[in-house]
mmCIF file of C-alpha atoms in Angstrom:
data_model
loop_
_atom_site.group_PDB
_atom_site.id
_atom_site.type_symbol
_atom_site.label_atom_id
_atom_site.label_comp_id
_atom_site.label_asym_id
_atom_site.label_seq_id
_atom_site.Cartn_x
_atom_site.Cartn_y
_atom_site.Cartn_z
ATOM 1 C CA UNK N 1 0.000 0.000 0.000
ATOM 2 C CA UNK N 2 1.207 3.502 -0.845
ATOM 3 C CA UNK N 3 0.137 5.959 1.879
ATOM 4 C CA UNK N 4 -1.372 9.130 0.460
ATOM 5 C CA UNK N 5 -1.359 11.010 3.741
ATOM 6 C CA UNK N 6 0.567 9.976 6.823
ATOM 7 C CA UNK N 7 -0.406 11.868 9.975
ATOM 8 C CA UNK N 8 2.329 13.366 12.118
ATOM 9 C CA UNK N 9 1.453 12.607 15.721
ATOM 10 C CA UNK N 10 3.694 12.995 18.728
ATOM 11 C CA UNK N 11 3.869 13.740 22.428
ATOM 12 C CA UNK N 12 1.947 17.030 22.140
ATOM 13 C CA UNK N 13 -1.027 15.358 20.440
ATOM 14 C CA UNK N 14 -0.978 12.459 22.908
ATOM 15 C CA UNK N 15 -0.996 14.888 25.837
ATOM 16 C CA UNK N 16 -3.967 16.770 24.337
ATOM 17 C CA UNK N 17 -5.969 13.560 23.929
ATOM 18 C CA UNK N 18 -5.024 12.420 27.411
ATOM 19 C CA UNK N 19 -6.198 15.773 28.782
ATOM 20 C CA UNK N 20 -9.613 15.230 27.192
ATOM 21 C CA UNK N 21 -9.821 11.732 28.672
ATOM 22 C CA UNK N 22 -8.954 13.072 32.109
ATOM 23 C CA UNK N 23 -11.776 15.656 31.976
ATOM 24 C CA UNK N 24 -14.276 13.075 30.772
ATOM 25 C CA UNK N 25 -15.197 15.216 27.755
ATOM 26 C CA UNK N 26 -14.361 13.085 24.707
ATOM 27 C CA UNK N 27 -16.970 14.543 22.369
ATOM 28 C CA UNK N 28 -18.546 17.928 22.824
ATOM 29 C CA UNK N 29 -17.296 20.012 25.691
ATOM 30 C CA UNK N 30 -14.804 22.719 26.614
ATOM 31 C CA UNK N 31 -12.060 21.586 24.209
ATOM 32 C CA UNK N 32 -14.500 21.519 21.294
ATOM 33 C CA UNK N 33 -15.869 24.952 22.246
ATOM 34 C CA UNK N 34 -12.327 26.345 22.454
ATOM 35 C CA UNK N 35 -11.510 24.887 19.017
ATOM 36 C CA UNK N 36 -14.703 26.271 17.460
ATOM 37 C CA UNK N 37 -13.938 29.750 18.797
ATOM 38 C CA UNK N 38 -10.312 29.687 17.635
ATOM 39 C CA UNK N 39 -11.195 28.369 14.172
ATOM 40 C CA UNK N 40 -13.973 30.954 13.762
ATOM 41 C CA UNK N 41 -11.428 33.676 14.577
ATOM 42 C CA UNK N 42 -8.959 32.205 12.058
ATOM 43 C CA UNK N 43 -11.620 32.218 9.331
ATOM 44 C CA UNK N 44 -13.180 35.526 10.325
ATOM 45 C CA UNK N 45 -16.480 33.633 10.522
ATOM 46 C CA UNK N 46 -19.378 34.317 12.858
ATOM 47 C CA UNK N 47 -20.005 30.626 13.556
ATOM 48 C CA UNK N 48 -18.110 27.346 13.507
ATOM 49 C CA UNK N 49 -19.661 24.038 14.522
ATOM 50 C CA UNK N 50 -17.355 21.092 15.148
ATOM 51 C CA UNK N 51 -18.611 17.837 13.687
ATOM 52 C CA UNK N 52 -17.183 14.344 13.412
ATOM 53 C CA UNK N 53 -16.111 14.728 9.769
ATOM 54 C CA UNK N 54 -16.377 16.843 6.652
ATOM 55 C CA UNK N 55 -18.824 14.221 5.351
ATOM 56 C CA UNK N 56 -21.154 14.939 8.284
ATOM 57 C CA UNK N 57 -20.685 18.681 7.782
ATOM 58 C CA UNK N 58 -21.629 18.470 4.076
ATOM 59 C CA UNK N 59 -24.761 16.496 4.967
ATOM 60 C CA UNK N 60 -25.686 19.034 7.635
ATOM 61 C CA UNK N 61 -25.010 21.994 5.312
ATOM 62 C CA UNK N 62 -27.462 20.634 2.752
ATOM 63 C CA UNK N 63 -30.074 20.041 5.463
ATOM 64 C CA UNK N 64 -29.656 23.516 6.988
ATOM 65 C CA UNK N 65 -29.857 25.122 3.540
ATOM 66 C CA UNK N 66 -33.080 23.216 2.739
ATOM 67 C CA UNK N 67 -31.682 21.146 -0.132
ATOM 68 C CA UNK N 68 -33.948 18.084 -0.040
ATOM 69 C CA UNK N 69 -34.583 17.575 -3.752
ATOM 70 C CA UNK N 70 -33.466 18.812 -7.135
ATOM 71 C CA UNK N 71 -29.944 18.892 -8.501
ATOM 72 C CA UNK N 72 -26.620 19.839 -6.963
ATOM 73 C CA UNK N 73 -23.725 20.508 -9.314
ATOM 74 C CA UNK N 74 -20.513 18.922 -8.072
ATOM 75 C CA UNK N 75 -17.080 18.154 -9.540
ATOM 76 C CA UNK N 76 -16.453 14.938 -11.412
ATOM 77 C CA UNK N 77 -13.229 14.546 -9.402
ATOM 78 C CA UNK N 78 -13.822 14.348 -5.653
ATOM 79 C CA UNK N 79 -14.036 11.984 -2.698
ATOM 80 C CA UNK N 80 -17.207 9.911 -2.643
ATOM 81 C CA UNK N 81 -18.555 11.632 0.499
ATOM 82 C CA UNK N 82 -19.186 14.839 -1.426
ATOM 83 C CA UNK N 83 -21.760 13.009 -3.509
ATOM 84 C CA UNK N 84 -23.040 10.796 -0.708
ATOM 85 C CA UNK N 85 -24.139 13.933 1.142
ATOM 86 C CA UNK N 86 -26.119 15.040 -1.912
ATOM 87 C CA UNK N 87 -27.777 11.618 -2.227
ATOM 88 C CA UNK N 88 -28.526 11.451 1.538
ATOM 89 C CA UNK N 89 -30.623 14.580 1.029
ATOM 90 C CA UNK N 90 -32.679 13.177 -1.865
ATOM 91 C CA UNK N 91 -30.963 15.418 -4.406
ATOM 92 C CA UNK N 92 -29.217 14.377 -7.606
ATOM 93 C CA UNK N 93 -25.510 15.003 -8.168
ATOM 94 C CA UNK N 94 -24.794 16.589 -11.551
ATOM 95 C CA UNK N 95 -21.142 16.163 -12.460
ATOM 96 C CA UNK N 96 -19.220 19.034 -13.995
ATOM 97 C CA UNK N 97 -15.698 18.979 -15.386
ATOM 98 C CA UNK N 98 -12.625 20.157 -13.511
ATOM 99 C CA UNK N 99 -9.860 22.468 -14.656
ATOM 100 C CA UNK N 100 -6.956 20.268 -15.860
ATOM 101 C CA UNK N 101 -4.371 22.471 -14.108
ATOM 102 C CA UNK N 102 -5.901 22.937 -10.633
ATOM 103 C CA UNK N 103 -8.312 19.963 -10.660
ATOM 104 C CA UNK N 104 -10.988 22.279 -9.232
ATOM 105 C CA UNK N 105 -14.480 22.763 -10.609
ATOM 106 C CA UNK N 106 -14.664 24.499 -13.997
ATOM 107 C CA UNK N 107 -17.043 27.495 -13.725
ATOM 108 C CA UNK N 108 -17.895 27.458 -17.439
ATOM 109 C CA UNK N 109 -18.952 23.809 -17.339
ATOM 110 C CA UNK N 110 -21.016 24.555 -14.228
ATOM 111 C CA UNK N 111 -22.833 27.304 -16.177
ATOM 112 C CA UNK N 112 -23.658 24.762 -18.905
ATOM 113 C CA UNK N 113 -25.054 22.277 -16.361
ATOM 114 C CA UNK N 114 -27.528 24.636 -14.644
ATOM 115 C CA UNK N 115 -31.184 23.693 -15.184
ATOM 116 C CA UNK N 116 -34.443 24.781 -13.549
ATOM 117 C CA UNK N 117 -33.943 21.861 -11.098
ATOM 118 C CA UNK N 118 -30.522 23.085 -9.923
ATOM 119 C CA UNK N 119 -30.602 24.068 -6.239
ATOM 120 C CA UNK N 120 -26.932 24.347 -5.322
ATOM 121 C CA UNK N 121 -23.294 24.130 -6.316
ATOM 122 C CA UNK N 122 -21.087 22.000 -4.075
ATOM 123 C CA UNK N 123 -17.542 22.849 -5.094
ATOM 124 C CA UNK N 124 -14.336 21.244 -3.832
ATOM 125 C CA UNK N 125 -11.141 23.143 -3.127
ATOM 126 C CA UNK N 126 -8.856 20.327 -4.230
ATOM 127 C CA UNK N 127 -5.374 19.550 -2.863
ATOM 128 C CA UNK N 128 -5.038 23.059 -1.440
ATOM 129 C CA UNK N 129 -6.034 24.762 -4.704
ATOM 130 C CA UNK N 130 -8.957 27.150 -4.185
ATOM 131 C CA UNK N 131 -11.708 27.242 -6.771
ATOM 132 C CA UNK N 132 -12.331 30.418 -8.781
ATOM 133 C CA UNK N 133 -14.547 31.911 -6.089
ATOM 134 C CA UNK N 134 -15.207 35.156 -7.962
ATOM 135 C CA UNK N 135 -16.836 33.126 -10.725
ATOM 136 C CA UNK N 136 -18.755 30.820 -8.392
ATOM 137 C CA UNK N 137 -20.133 33.582 -6.191
ATOM 138 C CA UNK N 138 -21.313 35.355 -9.357
ATOM 139 C CA UNK N 139 -22.921 32.173 -10.753
ATOM 140 C CA UNK N 140 -24.681 31.415 -7.467
ATOM 141 C CA UNK N 141 -26.037 34.953 -7.156
ATOM 142 C CA UNK N 142 -27.066 35.113 -10.807
ATOM 143 C CA UNK N 143 -29.086 31.865 -10.560
ATOM 144 C CA UNK N 144 -30.167 32.140 -6.893
ATOM 145 C CA UNK N 145 -28.271 28.961 -5.989
ATOM 146 C CA UNK N 146 -26.835 27.888 -2.650
ATOM 147 C CA UNK N 147 -23.037 27.650 -2.637
ATOM 148 C CA UNK N 148 -21.391 24.999 -0.459
ATOM 149 C CA UNK N 149 -17.609 24.819 -0.157
ATOM 150 C CA UNK N 150 -16.052 21.406 0.497
ATOM 151 C CA UNK N 151 -12.752 22.448 2.087
ATOM 152 C CA UNK N 152 -11.628 18.989 3.217
ATOM 153 C CA UNK N 153 -8.462 19.361 1.124
ATOM 154 C CA UNK N 154 -7.885 23.031 1.807
ATOM 155 C CA UNK N 155 -7.815 24.022 5.481
ATOM 156 C CA UNK N 156 -5.560 27.082 5.569
ATOM 157 C CA UNK N 157 -5.909 27.888 1.858
ATOM 158 C CA UNK N 158 -6.858 31.384 0.792
ATOM 159 C CA UNK N 159 -8.361 32.950 -2.300
ATOM 160 C CA UNK N 160 -7.239 36.560 -2.813
ATOM 161 C CA UNK N 161 -6.249 36.628 0.857
ATOM 162 C CA UNK N 162 -9.618 35.406 2.161
ATOM 163 C CA UNK N 163 -9.875 31.941 3.757
ATOM 164 C CA UNK N 164 -11.670 29.301 1.723
ATOM 165 C CA UNK N 165 -14.923 28.246 3.316
ATOM 166 C CA UNK N 166 -16.021 31.855 3.843
ATOM 167 C CA UNK N 167 -17.376 32.713 0.391
ATOM 168 C CA UNK N 168 -20.457 30.509 0.106
ATOM 169 C CA UNK N 169 -23.455 29.709 2.257
ATOM 170 C CA UNK N 170 -21.483 27.007 4.098
ATOM 171 C CA UNK N 171 -17.859 25.906 4.307
ATOM 172 C CA UNK N 172 -17.070 22.358 5.422
ATOM 173 C CA UNK N 173 -13.593 21.272 6.583
ATOM 174 C CA UNK N 174 -11.742 18.137 7.573
ATOM 175 C CA UNK N 175 -8.926 17.763 10.071
ATOM 176 C CA UNK N 176 -8.130 14.132 9.250
#
C-alpha cells in the first residue's frame, strides 16, 4: 500500500488527547468549544460548529440550507462523500468537469449544467487549490443557488487573501 497522507502525531497530540480523557469530555465540551472559537477567529467567521467529519458537515449543510430535492452541481473529481451527502438529502448530483491544471471545478462547465432543477453548487477546493470563487459567487447569485464549499483538502488555503470556506453559504472542513 502507498500511503497518500501519513499523519504526524507525537507527544503534544498524545498529551492533548489524554487531557480530554482526564476531563471526561471526549466529544462535545470545553475543548470543542475552544476549538470552534479559535477556528472561527482564524476564518473571520461568525459561527463554527465542530462535527465528526467533513462528510457529516456536508450532509448538515445541505439540510440547513433546505436542499432536499433537485440537482446539486458537483465536480467529477472528488471523494465519494461529497456526492453521498447530496444523495442522503434526496438530491441528484450533476457532475461538472474540472480544470486540468488545478483539478478544481470548472465554472464554465457549471454554467452549462444549470437547469431549472438546480438548487446548489457544491464545489471542492482540491489539494489546497482554491476554486475560482469570484466566478462561483457570481454564478450562485445570478441563478439564486446555494453555494457549499467542500474544504476537506484546503484548510488554511486562501483565495485573494480570504480563507476558503467563507465565500459561500457554508464551508465544510476536515482535520483528518
